[in-house]
Coordinates of C-alpha atoms in Angstrom, one line a residue:
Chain A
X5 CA 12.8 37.9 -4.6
X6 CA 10.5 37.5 -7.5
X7 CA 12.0 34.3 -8.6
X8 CA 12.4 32.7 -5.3
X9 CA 10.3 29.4 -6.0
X10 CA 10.5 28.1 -2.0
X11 CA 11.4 30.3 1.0
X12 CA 12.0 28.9 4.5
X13 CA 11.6 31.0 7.4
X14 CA 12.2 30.3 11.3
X15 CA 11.3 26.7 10.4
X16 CA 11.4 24.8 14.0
X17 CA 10.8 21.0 14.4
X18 CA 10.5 19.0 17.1
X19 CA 10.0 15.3 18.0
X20 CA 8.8 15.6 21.9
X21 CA 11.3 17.2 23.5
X22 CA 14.1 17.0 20.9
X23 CA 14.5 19.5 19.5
X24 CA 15.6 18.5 15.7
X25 CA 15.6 21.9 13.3
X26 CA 16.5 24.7 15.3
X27 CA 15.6 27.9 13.3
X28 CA 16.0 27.2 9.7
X29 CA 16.4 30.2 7.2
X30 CA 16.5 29.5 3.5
X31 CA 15.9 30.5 -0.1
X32 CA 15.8 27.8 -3.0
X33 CA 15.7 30.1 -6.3
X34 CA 14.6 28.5 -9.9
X35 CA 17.3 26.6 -11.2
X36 CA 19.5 26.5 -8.0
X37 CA 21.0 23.0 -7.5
X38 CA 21.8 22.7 -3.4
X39 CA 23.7 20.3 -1.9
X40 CA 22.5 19.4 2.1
X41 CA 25.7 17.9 3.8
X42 CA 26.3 17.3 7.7
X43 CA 26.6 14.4 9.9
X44 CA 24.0 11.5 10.4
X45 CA 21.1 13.0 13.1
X46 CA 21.8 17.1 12.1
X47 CA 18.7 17.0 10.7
X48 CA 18.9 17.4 6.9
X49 CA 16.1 14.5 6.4
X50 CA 13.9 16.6 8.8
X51 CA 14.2 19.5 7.4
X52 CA 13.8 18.0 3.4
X53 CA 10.9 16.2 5.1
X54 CA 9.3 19.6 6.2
X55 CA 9.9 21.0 3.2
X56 CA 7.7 18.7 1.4
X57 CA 4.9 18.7 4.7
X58 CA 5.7 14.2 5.1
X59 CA 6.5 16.0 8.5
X60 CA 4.5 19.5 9.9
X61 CA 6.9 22.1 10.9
X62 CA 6.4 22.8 15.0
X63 CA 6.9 26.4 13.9
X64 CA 7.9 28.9 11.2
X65 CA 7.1 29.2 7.8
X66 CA 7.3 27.6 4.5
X67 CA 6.3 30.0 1.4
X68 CA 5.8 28.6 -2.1
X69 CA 5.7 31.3 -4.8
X70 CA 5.4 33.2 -1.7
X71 CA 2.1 31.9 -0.3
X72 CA 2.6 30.3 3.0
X73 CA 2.0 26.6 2.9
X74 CA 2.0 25.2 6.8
X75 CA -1.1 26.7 7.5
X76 CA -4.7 25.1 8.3
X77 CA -6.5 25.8 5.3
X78 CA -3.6 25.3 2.8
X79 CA -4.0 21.6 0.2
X80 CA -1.7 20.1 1.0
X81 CA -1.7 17.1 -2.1
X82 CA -1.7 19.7 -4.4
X83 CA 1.8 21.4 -2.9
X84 CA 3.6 18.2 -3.1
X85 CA 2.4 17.7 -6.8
X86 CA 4.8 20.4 -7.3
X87 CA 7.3 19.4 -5.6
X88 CA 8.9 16.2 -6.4
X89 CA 10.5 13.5 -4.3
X90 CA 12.7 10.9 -4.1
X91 CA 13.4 8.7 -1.2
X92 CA 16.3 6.7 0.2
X93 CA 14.4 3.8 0.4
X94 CA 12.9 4.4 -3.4
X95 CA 9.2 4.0 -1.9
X96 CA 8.1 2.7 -5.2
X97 CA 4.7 1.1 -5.4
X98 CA 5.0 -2.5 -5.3
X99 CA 1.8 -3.4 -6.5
X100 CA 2.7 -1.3 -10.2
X101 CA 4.5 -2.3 -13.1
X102 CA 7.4 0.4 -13.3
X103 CA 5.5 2.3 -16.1
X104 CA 2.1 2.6 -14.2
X105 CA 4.5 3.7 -11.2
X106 CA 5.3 6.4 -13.5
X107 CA 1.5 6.9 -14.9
X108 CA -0.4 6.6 -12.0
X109 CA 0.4 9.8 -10.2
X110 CA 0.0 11.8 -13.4
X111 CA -3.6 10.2 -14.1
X112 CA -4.9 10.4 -10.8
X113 CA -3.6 14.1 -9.7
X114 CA -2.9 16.1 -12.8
X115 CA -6.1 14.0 -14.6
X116 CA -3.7 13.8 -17.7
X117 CA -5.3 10.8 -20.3
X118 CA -3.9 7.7 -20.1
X119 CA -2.4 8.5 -23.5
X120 CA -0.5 11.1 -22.5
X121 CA 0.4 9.8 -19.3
X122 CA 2.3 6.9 -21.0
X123 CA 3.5 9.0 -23.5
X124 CA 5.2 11.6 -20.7
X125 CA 6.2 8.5 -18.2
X126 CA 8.4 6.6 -21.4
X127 CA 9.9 9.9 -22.1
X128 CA 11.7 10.0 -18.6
X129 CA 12.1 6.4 -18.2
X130 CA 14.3 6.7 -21.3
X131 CA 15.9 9.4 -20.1
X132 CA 17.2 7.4 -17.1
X133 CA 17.7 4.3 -18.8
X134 CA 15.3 2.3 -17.4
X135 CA 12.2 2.1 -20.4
X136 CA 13.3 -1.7 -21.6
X137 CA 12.2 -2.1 -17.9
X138 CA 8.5 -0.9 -18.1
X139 CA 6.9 -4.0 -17.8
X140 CA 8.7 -5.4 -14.7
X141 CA 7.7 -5.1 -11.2
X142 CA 9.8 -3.2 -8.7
X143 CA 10.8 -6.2 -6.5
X144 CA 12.3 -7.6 -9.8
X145 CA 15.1 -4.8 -9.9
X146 CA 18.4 -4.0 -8.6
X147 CA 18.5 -1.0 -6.0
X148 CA 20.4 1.7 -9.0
X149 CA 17.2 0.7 -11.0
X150 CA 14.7 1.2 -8.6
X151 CA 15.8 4.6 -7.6
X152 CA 16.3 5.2 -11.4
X153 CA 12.6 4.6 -12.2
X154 CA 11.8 6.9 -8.7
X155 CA 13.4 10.1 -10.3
X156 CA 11.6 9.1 -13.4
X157 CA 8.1 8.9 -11.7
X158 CA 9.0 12.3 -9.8
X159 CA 9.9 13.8 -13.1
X160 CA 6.7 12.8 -14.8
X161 CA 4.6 14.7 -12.5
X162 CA 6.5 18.3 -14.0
X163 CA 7.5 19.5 -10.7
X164 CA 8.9 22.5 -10.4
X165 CA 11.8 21.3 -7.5
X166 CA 12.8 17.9 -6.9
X167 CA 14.1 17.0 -3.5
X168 CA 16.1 13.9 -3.2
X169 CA 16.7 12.3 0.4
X170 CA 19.9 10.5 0.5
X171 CA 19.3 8.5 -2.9
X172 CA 22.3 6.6 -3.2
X173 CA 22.9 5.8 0.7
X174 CA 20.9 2.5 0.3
X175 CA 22.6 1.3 -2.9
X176 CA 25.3 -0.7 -3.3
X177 CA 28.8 0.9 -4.1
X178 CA 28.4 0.2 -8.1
X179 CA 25.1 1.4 -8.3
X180 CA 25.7 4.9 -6.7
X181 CA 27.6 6.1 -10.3
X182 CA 24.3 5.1 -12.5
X183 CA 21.9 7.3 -10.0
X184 CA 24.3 10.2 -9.7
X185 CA 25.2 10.4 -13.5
X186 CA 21.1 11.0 -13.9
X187 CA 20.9 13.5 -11.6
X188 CA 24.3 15.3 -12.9
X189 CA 21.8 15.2 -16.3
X190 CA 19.1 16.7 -14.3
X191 CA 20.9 19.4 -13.1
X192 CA 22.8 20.4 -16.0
X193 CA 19.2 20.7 -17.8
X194 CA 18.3 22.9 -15.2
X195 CA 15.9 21.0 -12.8
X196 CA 15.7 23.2 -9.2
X197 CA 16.9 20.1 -7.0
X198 CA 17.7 20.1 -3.4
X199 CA 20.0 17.1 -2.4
X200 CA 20.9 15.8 1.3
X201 CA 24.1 13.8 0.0
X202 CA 26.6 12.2 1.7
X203 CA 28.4 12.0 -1.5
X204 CA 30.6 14.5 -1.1
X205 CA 31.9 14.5 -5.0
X206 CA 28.4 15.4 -5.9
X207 CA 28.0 18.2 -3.6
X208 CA 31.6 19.8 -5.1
X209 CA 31.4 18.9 -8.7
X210 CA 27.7 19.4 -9.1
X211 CA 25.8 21.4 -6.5
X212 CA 25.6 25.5 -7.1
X213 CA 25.4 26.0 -3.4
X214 CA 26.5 23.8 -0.6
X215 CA 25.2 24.2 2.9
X216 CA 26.2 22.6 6.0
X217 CA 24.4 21.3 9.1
X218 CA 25.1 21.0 12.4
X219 CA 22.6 20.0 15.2
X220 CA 19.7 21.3 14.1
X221 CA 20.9 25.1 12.6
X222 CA 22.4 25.8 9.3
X223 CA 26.2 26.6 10.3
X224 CA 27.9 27.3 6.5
X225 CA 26.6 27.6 3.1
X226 CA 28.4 29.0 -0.1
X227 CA 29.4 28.0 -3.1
X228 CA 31.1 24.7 -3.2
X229 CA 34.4 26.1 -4.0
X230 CA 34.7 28.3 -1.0
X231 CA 32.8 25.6 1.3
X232 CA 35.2 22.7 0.5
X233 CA 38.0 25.3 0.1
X234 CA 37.8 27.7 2.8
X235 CA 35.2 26.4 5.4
X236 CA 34.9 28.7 8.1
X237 CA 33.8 27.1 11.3
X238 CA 35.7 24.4 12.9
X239 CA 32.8 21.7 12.5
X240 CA 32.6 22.1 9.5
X241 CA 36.3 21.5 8.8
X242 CA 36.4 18.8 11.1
X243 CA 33.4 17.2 9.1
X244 CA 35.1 17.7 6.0
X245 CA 38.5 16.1 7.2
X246 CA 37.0 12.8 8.4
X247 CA 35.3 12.6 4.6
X248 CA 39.0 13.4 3.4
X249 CA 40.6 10.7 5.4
X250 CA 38.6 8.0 4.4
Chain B
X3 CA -19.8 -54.6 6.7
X4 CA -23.7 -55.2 6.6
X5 CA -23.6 -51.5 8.8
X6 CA -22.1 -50.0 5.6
X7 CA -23.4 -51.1 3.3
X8 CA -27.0 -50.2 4.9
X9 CA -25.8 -46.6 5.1
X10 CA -24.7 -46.4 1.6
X11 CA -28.2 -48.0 0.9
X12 CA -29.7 -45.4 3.0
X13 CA -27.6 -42.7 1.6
X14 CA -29.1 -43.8 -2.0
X15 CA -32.6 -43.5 -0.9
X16 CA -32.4 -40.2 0.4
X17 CA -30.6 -39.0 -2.3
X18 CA -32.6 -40.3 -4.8
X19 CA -35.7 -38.9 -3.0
X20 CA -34.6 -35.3 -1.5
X21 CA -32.4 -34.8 -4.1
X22 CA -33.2 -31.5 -5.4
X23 CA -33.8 -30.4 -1.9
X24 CA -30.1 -31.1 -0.8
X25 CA -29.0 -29.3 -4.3
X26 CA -31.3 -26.2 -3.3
X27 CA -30.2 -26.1 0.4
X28 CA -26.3 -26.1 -0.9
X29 CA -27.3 -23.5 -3.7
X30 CA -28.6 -21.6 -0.8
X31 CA -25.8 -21.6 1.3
X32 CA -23.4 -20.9 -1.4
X33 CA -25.0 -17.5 -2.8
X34 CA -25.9 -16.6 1.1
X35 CA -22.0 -16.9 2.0
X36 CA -20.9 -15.6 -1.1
X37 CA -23.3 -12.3 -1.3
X38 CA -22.5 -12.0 2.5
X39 CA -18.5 -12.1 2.4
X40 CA -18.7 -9.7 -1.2
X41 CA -20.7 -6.8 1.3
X42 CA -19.1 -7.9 4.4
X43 CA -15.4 -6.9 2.2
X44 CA -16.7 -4.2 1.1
X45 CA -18.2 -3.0 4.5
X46 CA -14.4 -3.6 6.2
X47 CA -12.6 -1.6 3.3
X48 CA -14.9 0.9 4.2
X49 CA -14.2 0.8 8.2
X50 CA -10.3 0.2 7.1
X51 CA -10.4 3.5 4.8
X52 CA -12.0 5.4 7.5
X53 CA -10.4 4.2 10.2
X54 CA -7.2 5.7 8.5
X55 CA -7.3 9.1 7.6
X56 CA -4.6 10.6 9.2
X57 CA -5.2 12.9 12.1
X58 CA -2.8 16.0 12.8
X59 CA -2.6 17.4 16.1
X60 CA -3.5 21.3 14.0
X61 CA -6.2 19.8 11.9
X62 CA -9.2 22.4 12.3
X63 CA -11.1 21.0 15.1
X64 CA -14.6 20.0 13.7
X65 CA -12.5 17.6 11.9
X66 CA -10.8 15.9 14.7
X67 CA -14.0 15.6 16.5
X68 CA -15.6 14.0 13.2
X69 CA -12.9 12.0 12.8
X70 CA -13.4 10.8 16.9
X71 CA -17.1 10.2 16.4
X72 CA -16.1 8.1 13.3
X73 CA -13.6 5.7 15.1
X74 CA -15.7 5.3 18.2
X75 CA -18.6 4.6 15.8
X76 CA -16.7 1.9 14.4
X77 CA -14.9 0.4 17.2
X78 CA -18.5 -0.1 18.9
X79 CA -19.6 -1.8 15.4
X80 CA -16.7 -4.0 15.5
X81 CA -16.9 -4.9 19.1
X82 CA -21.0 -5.8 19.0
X83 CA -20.9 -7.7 16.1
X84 CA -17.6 -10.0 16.9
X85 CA -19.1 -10.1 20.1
X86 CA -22.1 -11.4 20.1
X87 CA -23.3 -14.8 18.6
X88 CA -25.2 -14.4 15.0
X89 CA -27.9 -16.3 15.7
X90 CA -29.0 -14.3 18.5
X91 CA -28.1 -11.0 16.0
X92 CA -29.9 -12.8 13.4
X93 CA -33.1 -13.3 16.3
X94 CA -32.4 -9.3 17.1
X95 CA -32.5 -7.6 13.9
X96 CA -35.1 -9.8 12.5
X97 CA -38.1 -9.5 15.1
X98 CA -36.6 -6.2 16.1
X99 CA -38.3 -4.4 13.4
X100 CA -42.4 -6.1 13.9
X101 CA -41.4 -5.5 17.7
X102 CA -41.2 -1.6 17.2
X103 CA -43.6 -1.2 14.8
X104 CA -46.5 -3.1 15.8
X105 CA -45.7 -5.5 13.0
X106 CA -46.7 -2.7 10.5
X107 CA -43.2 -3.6 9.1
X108 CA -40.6 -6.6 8.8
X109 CA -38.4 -8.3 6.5
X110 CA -40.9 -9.8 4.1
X111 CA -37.8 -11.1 1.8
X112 CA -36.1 -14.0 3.8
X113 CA -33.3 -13.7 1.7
X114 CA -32.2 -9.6 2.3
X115 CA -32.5 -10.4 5.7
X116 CA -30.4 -13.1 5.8
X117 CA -27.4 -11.5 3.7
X118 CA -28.0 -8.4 5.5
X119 CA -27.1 -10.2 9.2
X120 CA -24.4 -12.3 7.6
X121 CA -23.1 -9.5 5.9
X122 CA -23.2 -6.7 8.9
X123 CA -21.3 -9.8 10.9
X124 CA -18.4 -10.7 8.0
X125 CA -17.8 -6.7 7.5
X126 CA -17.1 -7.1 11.8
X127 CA -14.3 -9.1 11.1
X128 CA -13.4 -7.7 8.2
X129 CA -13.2 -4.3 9.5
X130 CA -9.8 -5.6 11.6
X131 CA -8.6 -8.0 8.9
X132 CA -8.4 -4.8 6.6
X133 CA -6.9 -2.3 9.4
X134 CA -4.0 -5.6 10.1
X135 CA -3.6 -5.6 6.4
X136 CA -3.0 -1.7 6.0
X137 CA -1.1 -1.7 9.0
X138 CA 0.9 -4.5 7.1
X139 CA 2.1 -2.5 4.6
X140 CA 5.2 -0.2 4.6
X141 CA 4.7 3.2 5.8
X142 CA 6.9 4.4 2.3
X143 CA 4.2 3.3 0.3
X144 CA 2.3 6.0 1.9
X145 CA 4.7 8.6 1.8
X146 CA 5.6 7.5 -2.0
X147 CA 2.1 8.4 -2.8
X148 CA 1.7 11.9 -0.7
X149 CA 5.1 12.8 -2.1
X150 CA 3.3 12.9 -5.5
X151 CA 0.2 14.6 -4.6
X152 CA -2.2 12.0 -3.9
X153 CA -5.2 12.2 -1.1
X154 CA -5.6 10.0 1.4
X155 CA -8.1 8.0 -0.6
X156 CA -6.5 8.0 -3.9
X157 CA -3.3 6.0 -1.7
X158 CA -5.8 4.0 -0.3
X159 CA -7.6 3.0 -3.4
X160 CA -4.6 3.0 -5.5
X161 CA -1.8 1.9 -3.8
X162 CA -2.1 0.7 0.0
X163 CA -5.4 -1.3 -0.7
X164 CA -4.9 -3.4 -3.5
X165 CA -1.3 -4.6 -1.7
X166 CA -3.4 -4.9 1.8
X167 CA -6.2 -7.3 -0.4
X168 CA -3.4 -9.5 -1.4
X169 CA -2.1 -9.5 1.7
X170 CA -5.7 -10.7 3.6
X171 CA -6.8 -12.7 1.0
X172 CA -6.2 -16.0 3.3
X173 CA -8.5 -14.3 5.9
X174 CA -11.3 -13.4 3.1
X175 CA -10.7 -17.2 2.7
X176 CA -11.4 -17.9 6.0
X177 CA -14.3 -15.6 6.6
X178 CA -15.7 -17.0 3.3
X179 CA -15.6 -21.1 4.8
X180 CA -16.4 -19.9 8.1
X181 CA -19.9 -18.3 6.5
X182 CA -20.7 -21.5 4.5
X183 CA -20.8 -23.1 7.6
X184 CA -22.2 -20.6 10.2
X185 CA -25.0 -19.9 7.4
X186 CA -26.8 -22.6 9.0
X187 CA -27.7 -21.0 12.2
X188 CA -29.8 -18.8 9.3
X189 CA -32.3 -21.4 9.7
X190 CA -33.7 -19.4 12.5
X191 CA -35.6 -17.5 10.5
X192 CA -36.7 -19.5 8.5
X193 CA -34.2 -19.4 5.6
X194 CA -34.1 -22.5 3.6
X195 CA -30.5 -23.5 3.6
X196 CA -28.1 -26.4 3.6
X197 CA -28.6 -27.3 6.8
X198 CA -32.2 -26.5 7.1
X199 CA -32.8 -29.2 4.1
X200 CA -31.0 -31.5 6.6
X201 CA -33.8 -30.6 9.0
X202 CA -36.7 -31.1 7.0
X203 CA -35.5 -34.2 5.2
X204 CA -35.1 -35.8 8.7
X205 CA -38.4 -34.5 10.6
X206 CA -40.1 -36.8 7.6
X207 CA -38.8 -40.1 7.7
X208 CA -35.5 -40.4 10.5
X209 CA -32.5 -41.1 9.0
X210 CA -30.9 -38.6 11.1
X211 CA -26.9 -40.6 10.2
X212 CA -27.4 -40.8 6.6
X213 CA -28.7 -37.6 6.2
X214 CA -25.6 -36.0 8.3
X215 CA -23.4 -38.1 6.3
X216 CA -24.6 -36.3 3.1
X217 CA -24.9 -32.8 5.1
X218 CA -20.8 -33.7 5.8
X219 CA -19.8 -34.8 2.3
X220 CA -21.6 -31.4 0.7
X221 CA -19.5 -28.5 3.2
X222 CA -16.7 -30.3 2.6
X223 CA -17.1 -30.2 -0.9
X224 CA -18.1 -26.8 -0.9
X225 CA -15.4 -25.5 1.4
X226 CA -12.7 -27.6 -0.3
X227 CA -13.5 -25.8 -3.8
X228 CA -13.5 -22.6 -2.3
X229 CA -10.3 -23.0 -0.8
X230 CA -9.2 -24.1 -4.2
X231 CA -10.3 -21.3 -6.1
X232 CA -8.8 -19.0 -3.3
X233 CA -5.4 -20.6 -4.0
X234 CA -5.8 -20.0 -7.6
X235 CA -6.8 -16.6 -7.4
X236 CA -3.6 -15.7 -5.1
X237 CA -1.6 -16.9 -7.5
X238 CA -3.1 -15.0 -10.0
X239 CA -2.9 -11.5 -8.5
X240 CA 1.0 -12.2 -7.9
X241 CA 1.2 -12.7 -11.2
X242 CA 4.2 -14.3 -13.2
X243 CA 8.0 -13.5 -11.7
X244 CA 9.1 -13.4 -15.4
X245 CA 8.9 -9.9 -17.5
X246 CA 9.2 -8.7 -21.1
X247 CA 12.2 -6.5 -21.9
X248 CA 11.1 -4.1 -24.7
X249 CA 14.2 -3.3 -26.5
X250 CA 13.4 -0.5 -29.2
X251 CA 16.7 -0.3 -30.1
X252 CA 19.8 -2.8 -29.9
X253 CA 22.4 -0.2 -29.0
X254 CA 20.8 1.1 -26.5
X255 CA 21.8 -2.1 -24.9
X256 CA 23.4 -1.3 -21.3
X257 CA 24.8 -3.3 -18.5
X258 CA 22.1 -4.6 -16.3
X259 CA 19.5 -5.6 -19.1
X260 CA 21.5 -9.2 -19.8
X261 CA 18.7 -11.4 -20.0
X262 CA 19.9 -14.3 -17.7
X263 CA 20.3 -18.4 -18.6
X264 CA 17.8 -20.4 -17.3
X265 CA 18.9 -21.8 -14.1
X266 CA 20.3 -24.9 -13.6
X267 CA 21.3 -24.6 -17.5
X268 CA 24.8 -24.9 -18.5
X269 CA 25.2 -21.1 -19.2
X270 CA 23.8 -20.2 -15.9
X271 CA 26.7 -18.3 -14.4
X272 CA 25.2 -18.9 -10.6
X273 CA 25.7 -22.8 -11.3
X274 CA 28.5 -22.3 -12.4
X275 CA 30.2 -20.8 -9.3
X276 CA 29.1 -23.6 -7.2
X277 CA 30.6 -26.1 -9.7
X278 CA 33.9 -24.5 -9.6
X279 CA 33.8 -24.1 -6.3
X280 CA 33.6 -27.8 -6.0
X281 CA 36.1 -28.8 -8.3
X282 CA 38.5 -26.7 -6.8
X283 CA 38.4 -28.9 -3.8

């Protein structure tokens, strides 16, 4: 249990009536890639969304290191420094050159010097291709780039998971490879990342764990051998043949 | 054609004598609505920033009440102040103060008293241009910053603001030309501006026309160079649509970092679709 870096107990959301995550159970361990699949409205955006408090839980509990962060008195700024995010619709800041997207957050929260702000934000840029590109603004770049230089601003803030929320589904067909090969990179290296995907050649070839959801509850999870292999329940194999047909 | 050329005789006479006047009065105005819109900004960045910190339904419940108190405050604020004319405020505030205390106190300083109304008026307007501004700008932004660990006001300050500024920068504009001119009702208490030179200069020797037409010719001057400079400023906080690539090293060259033609040029592969396009017909 020691090493469990997020654990998600009875975790219950609901929008008025609807009744989105229905009992949510979950460990995320360091170094543990997971792969978030299941149809559009099953509630894997909630629940990443909870996970990083952008939405508070109705009820349950989400421990950090084993200290319960959905309570009153709990900061929550300083939580989401650790955990990183990246959007579908890339949220960079528009009014930011792509490296001050990249500094700003580390200046600002962590109080690093400007120095070594810069000095962290190129590093990552490089590493996702996008440093010639410091000086432009993000309105000047393609989709793939954009969400390129989002993993690279979640990555300079040293987070200890990074939870991505459907990155490619907004990007054009040729730009998906350039986002998922940097993420492939991530996870190789070792980053803790927790990915709601609808590509489902990520979640086989990449992901350590694969789980499934269906209307709000976690149905499946397992390795991604035995999930795309053997799935157990019949939605998820009905799920999984409308991804093979097409 | 005798008319005209009597006003522009007129004109001459008045200028000639009451010059420095007229120059004073428009000086006057100028650093009234200039010192008034500055505050009044800052007064509805304030309200906007306040007016925004998000509320959860399990917030502890001495800071949901606050945060009630805080809105109310400021909806009342906004409400009085847009809502009333600024003479009359200007009337209010200014004799309110001898009024209560037996004229042991009042605003000795003509000028504090005037920015102080104007300003307390501009940040009234202000206070919803902001909130339409913030309102304005996609919620991502927001979320964006949270997901990294920023506070409410570090978003604000860094990231919603300075796009929301951009974004009401016409309506600073605007409150700006509307204070040049509403300045005059200032004259009220006795502060010495544009107008109130017009006033004077007339009470002495009746030229009322002339007089006006020089009163007309300096707003307009003064509100067409402000508009001017507002333009200019815009385009300056855009800033240029062309960037820099820094290539530290050529073989790291990938797809994507192409530097395009200059459109319209003969390498410009977009021009060249079109003019296939059309010779193929």
């Amino acid at each position: 249990m020691a090493d469990n870096i997020l654990e998600i107990r009875h975790l219950r959301k609901s929008f008025g009536t609807h009744e989105v995550l229905r009992d949510i159970d979950f460990d995320v361990k360091k170094g543990d890639v997971i792969s978030i699949i299941g149809a559009s409205g099953s509630g894997k955006s909630t629940l990443l969304r909870c996970v990083n408090l952008l939405e508070t839980p109705t009820s349950g509990d989400i421990l950090y290191h084993g200290e319960n962060v959905t309570g009153k008195s709990v900061n929550a700024a300083k939580y989401r420094s650790h955990v990183g995010m990246v959007f579908q619709s890339f949220n960079l800041f528009n009014n930011m050159t792509v490296l001050k997207n990249c500094m700003v957050g580390q200046m600002k929260v962590l109080g690093r010097s400007k120095a070594e702000a810069e000095q962290q934000a190129m590093r990552y840029l490089e590493k996702v291709g996008m440093a010639p590109y410091v000086n432009a603004k993000p309105r000047q770049l393609s989709g793939g780039q954009k969400q390129r230089v989002a993993i690279a601003r979640a990555l300079a803030m040293d987070p200890e998971v990074l939870l991505f929320d459907e990155p490619t589904s907004a990007l054009d067909p040729e730009m998906v490879g350039e986002v998922l090969s940097v993420m492939q990179d991530l996870a190789h290296e070792g980053m803790t990342m927790l990915v709601v995907t609808h590509e489902m050649a990520f979640a086989r070839d990449v992901s350590r764990r694969v789980v499934f959801m269906h209307e709000g509850v976690i149905l499946e999870q397992g390795s991604p051998a035995s999930l795309f292999g053997d799935p157990q329940c019949q939605q998820t194999k009905d799920f999984l043949s409308r991804f093979r047909n097409s | 054609m005798d008319k005209l050329a009597k006003l522009m005789q007129d004109i001459g006479i008045l200028w000639e004598k009451y010059r420095m006047m007229y120059l004073n009065g428009m000086l006057n105005t100028l650093g009234l609505a200039l010192a008034a819109t500055a505050i009044g900004c800052i007064i509805g960045l304030l309200c906007g920033i306040l007016n925004t910190i998000p509320c959860a339904k399990n917030d502890p419940l001495p800071k949901r009440i606050l945060l009630k108190i805080l809105r109310v405050i400021i909806r009342i604020y906004v409400e009085v102040f847009r809502g009333t004319p600024m003479m009359l405020q200007a009337v209010f505030i200014f004799y309110a103060l001898p009024y209560f205390t037996d004229n042991a106190l009042r605003f000795d300083n003509i000028w504090a008293a005037s920015i102080l109304i104007v300003s307390i008026n501009t940040g009234a307007y202000m206070a919803e241009s902001v909130r339409g501004g913030i309102i304005s700008i996609d919620p991502g932004q927001t979320e964006g910053a949270k997901a990294i660990g920023m506070t409410h006001f570090q978003t604000m300050t860094s990231v919603i603001l300075p796009q929301a500024i951009r974004n009401i920068l016409p309506q600073i504009g605007n409150n700006y030309i509307i204070n040049v001119k509403d300045t005059s009702v200032m004259f009220i208490i006795g502060f010495t501006e544009f107008f109130a030179s017009h006033r004077y200069i007339v009470g002495i020797n009746n030229k009322y026309f002339p007089s006006a037409v020089i009163e007309m010719a300096g707003y307009l001057a003064m509100t067409l160079i402000a508009s001017g400079v507002l333009r200019l400023v815009e385009k300056l906080m855009d800033g240029s649509d062309s960037y820099e690539l820094v290539q530290e090293d050529p073989l790291t060259m990938t797809a994507g970092t192409y530097s395009h033609p200059k459109r319209g040029s003969n390498f410009d592969e977009r021009s060249k679709e079109y003019g296939g396009e059309r010779e193929g017909r």
